[in-house]
Coordinates of C-alpha atoms and ligand atoms in Angstrom, one line a residue:
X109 CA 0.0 0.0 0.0
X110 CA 1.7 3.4 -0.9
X111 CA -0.6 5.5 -0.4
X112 CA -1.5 5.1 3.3
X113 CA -5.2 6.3 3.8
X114 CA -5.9 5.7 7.8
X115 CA -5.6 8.1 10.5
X116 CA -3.4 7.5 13.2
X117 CA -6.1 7.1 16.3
X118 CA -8.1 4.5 16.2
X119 CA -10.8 3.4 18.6
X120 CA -10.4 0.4 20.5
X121 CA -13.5 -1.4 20.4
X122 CA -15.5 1.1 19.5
X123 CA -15.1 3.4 22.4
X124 CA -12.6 0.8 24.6
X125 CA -14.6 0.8 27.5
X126 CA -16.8 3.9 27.6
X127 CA -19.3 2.1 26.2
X128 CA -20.0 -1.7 25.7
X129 CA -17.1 -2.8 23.6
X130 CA -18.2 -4.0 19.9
X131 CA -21.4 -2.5 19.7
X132 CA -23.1 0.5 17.3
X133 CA -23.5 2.4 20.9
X134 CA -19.7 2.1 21.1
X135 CA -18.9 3.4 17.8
X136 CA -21.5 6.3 18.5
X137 CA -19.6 6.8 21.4
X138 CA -16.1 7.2 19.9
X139 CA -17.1 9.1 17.2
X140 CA -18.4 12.3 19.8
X141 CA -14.7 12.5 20.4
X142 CA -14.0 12.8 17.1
X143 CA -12.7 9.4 16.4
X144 CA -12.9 8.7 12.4
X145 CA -11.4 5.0 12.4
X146 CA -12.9 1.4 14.7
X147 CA -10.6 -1.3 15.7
X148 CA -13.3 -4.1 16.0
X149 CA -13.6 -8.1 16.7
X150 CA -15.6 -10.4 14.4
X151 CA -16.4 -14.2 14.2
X152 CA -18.8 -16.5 13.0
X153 CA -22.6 -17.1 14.0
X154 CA -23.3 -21.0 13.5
X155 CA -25.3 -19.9 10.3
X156 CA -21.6 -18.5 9.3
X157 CA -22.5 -14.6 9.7
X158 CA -19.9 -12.7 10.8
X159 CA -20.8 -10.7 13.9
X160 CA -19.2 -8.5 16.2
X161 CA -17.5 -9.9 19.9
X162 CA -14.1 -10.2 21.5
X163 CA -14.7 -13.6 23.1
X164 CA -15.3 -17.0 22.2
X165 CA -18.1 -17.1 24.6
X166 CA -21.1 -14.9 25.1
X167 CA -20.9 -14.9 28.9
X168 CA -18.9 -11.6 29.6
X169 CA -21.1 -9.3 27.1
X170 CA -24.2 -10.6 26.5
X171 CA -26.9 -12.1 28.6
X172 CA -25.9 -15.3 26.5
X173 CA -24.1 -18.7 27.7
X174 CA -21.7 -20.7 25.8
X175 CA -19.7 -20.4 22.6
X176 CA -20.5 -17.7 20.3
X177 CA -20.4 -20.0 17.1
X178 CA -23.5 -22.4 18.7
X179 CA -25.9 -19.6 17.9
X180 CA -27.4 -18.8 15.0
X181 CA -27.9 -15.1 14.1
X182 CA -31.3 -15.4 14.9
X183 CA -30.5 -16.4 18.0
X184 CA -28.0 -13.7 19.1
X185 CA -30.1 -10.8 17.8
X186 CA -31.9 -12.2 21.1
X187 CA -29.6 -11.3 23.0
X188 CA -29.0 -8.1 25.0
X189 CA -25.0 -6.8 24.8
X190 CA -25.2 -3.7 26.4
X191 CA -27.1 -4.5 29.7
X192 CA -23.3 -5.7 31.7
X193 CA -21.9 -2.6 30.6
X194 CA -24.6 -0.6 32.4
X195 CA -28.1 0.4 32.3
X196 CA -27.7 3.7 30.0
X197 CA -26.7 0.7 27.5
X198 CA -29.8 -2.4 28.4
X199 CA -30.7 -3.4 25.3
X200 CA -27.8 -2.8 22.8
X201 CA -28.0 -6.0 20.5
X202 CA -25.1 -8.0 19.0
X203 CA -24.3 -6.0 15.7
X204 CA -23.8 -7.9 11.9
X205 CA -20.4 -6.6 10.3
X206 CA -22.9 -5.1 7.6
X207 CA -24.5 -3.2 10.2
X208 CA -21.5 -1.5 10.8
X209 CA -20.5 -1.2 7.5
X210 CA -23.2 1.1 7.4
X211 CA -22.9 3.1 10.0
X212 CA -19.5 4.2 9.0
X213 CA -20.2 4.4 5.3
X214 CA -22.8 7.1 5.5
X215 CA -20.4 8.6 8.5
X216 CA -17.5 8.8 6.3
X217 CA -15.6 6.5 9.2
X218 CA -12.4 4.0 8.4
X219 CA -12.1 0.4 9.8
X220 CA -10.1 -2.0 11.1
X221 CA -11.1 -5.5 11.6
X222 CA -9.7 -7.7 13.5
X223 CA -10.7 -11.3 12.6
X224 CA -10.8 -13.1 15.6
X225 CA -11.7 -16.3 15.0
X226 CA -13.7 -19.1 17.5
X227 CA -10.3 -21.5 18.3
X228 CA -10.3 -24.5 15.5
X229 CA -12.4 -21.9 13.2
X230 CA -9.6 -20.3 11.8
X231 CA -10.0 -20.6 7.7
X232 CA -13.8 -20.4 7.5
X233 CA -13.5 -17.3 9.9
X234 CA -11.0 -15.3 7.4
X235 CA -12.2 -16.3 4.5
X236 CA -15.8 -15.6 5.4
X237 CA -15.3 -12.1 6.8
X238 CA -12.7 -11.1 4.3
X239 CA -15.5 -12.3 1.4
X240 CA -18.6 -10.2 3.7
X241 CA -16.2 -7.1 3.7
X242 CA -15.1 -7.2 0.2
X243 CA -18.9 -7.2 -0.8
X244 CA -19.7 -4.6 2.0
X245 CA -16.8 -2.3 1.0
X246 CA -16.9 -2.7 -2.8
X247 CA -17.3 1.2 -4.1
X248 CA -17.7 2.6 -0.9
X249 CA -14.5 4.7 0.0
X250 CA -11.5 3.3 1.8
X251 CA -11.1 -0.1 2.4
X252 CA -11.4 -1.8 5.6
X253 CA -8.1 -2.9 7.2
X254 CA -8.2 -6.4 7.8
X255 CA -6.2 -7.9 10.8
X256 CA -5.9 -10.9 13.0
X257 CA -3.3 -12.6 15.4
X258 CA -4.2 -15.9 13.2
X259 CA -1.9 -16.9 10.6
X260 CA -4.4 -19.0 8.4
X261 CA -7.2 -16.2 8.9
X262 CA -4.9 -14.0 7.4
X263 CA -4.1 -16.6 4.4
X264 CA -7.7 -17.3 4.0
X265 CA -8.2 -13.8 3.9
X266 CA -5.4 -13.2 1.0
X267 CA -6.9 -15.6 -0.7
X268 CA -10.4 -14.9 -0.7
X269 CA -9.7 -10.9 -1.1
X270 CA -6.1 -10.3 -2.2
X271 CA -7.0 -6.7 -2.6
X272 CA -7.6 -6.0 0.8
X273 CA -5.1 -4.7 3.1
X274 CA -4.1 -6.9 5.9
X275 CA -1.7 -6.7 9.3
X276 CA -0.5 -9.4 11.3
X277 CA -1.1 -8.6 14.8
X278 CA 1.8 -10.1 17.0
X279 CA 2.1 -10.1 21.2
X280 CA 5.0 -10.8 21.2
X281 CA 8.1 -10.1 18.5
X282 CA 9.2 -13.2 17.2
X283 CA 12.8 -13.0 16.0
X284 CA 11.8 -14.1 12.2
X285 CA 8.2 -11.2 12.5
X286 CA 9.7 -8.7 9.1
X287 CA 9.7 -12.9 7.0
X288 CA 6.1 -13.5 8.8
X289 CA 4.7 -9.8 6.9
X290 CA 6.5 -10.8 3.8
X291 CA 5.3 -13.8 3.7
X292 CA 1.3 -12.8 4.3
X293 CA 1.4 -9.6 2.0
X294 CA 0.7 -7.9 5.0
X295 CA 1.0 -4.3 4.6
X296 CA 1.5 -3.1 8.1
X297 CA 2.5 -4.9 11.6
X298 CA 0.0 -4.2 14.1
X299 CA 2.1 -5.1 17.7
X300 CA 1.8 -5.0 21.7
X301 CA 2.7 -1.3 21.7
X302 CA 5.4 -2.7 24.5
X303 CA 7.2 -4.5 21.8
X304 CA 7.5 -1.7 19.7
X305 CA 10.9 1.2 19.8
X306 CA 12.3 3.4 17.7
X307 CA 14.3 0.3 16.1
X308 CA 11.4 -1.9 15.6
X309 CA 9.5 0.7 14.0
X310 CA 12.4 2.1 11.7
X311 CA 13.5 -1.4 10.5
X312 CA 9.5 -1.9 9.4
X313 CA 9.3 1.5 7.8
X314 CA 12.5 0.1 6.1
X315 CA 11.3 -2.9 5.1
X316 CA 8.0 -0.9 3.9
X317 CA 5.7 -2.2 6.2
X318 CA 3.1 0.4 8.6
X319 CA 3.4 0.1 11.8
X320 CA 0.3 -0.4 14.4
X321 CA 0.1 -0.9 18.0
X322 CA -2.4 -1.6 20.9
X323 CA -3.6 -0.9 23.1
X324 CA -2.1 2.5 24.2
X325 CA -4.5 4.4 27.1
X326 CA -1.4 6.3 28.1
X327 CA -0.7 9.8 26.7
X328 CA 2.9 10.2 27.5
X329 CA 3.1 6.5 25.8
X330 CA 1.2 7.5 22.9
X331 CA 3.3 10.6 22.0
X332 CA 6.8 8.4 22.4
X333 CA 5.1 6.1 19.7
X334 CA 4.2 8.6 17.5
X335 CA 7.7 10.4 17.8
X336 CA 8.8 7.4 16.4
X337 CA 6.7 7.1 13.4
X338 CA 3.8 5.2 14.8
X339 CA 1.5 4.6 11.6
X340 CA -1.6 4.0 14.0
X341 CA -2.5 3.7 17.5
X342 CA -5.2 2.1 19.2
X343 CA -6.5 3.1 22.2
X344 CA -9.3 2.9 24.8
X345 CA -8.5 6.3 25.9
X346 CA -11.1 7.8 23.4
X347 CA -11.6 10.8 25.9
X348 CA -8.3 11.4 27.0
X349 CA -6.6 10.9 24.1
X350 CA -7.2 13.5 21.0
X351 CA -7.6 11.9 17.5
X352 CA -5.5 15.1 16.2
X353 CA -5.0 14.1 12.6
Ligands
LIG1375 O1 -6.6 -5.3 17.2 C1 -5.9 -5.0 18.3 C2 -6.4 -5.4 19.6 O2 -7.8 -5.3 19.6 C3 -6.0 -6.8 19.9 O3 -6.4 -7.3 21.2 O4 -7.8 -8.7 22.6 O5 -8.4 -6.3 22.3 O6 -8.7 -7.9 20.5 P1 -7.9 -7.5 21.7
LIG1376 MG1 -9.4 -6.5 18.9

């Protein structure tokens, strides 16, 4: 990717945890600080929709039980995944990836999704959500930055929809990370922000790869980053931190 089209603030979740994480109320959230680019988590429903959560199990954020992947979509537009946030929130429902598509289409928002796949799930999650976002995204503006810490989501996902962007999300550095990009097509890392230095950062730029990092809620942290060439940070600070540019 030469031309590099995202801001460099993105919001963690929607609004990290201002608002319940991976729902429309989140995004609204994160947007009234002036937030113009999501980080977000999809998976599968067991009628293969992909869907917004972070977990493999509904039992954190929804007033559902079990894995995420036993229900169909149907069955977890039941469900309520606002109500454990707080009662402002009671109510929110579980929201498709093309509901959010269209939120941030007619807002003029960027994305970046993560595709975190239901463990043993890996190549029916990428490939699914990378084909959903290629159809969502087709003529609408910038594309959605596709990510994931899974190796074969990310190949599914190149191979599905070559022509979206992808970053491999890493943890931890491993020493051989700059032959893991290359060998994806990733365009950008997208690291632990503790992993990342001046060093890391300058021998991606050299190798032509963006860098990204999570999840950074500190502002003297966030402006060492940046000093460095940080290509995007994402935070759960949405109120602290200011999406300057
Ligand atoms: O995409 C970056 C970040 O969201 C990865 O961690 O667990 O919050 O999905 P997690
Ligand atoms: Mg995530």
């Amino acid at each position: 990717m030469t031309n590099w089209p995202y801001p460099r603030f993105i919001a963690h979740r929607g609004a990290g945890k201002l608002a319940p994480e991976n729902t429309l109320a989140a995004f609204r959230h994160g947007a009234s600080f002036g937030y113009r680019m999501f980080e977000f988590d999809v998976k599968l429903s067991a009628d293969g929709k992909p869907i917004l959560m972070h977990d493999a199990t509904l039992d954190r954020t929804t007033t559902g039980k079990g894995r995420v992947d036993a229900l169909t979509l149907g069955e977890l537009a039941a469900l309520d995944a606002g109500g454990w946030h707080s009662p402002a929130y009671a109510g929110e429902p579980v929201p498709t990836l093309a509901a959010i598509a269209r939120y941030t289409q007619a807002n003029g928002f960027m994305v970046n999704i993560e595709i975190k796949p239901v463990p043993g799930t890996e190549y029916r999650t990428g490939a699914a959500v990378a084909l959903d976002a290629l159809s969502l995204w087709r003529g609408a503006g910038t594309p959605p930055l596709l990510s994931s810490f899974s190796e074969v989501a990310l190949e599914a996902a190149h191979q599905v929809a070559p022509d979206l962007p992808r970053a491999l999300l890493l943890d931890t550095l491993p020493a051989d990370w700059l032959e893991r990009l290359r060998q994806l097509e990733c365009v950008a890392l997208d690291a632990n922000h503790r992993e990342l230095d001046a060093a890391v950062i300058g021998a991606a730029h050299s190798a032509g790869f963006k860098v990204l990092c999570y999840t950074v809620n500190d502002r003297a942290r966030a402006a060492n980053l940046l000093s460095w060439g940080l290509d995007g940070l994402i935070t759960d600070a949405v109120d602290q931190i200011a999406p300057q540019s």
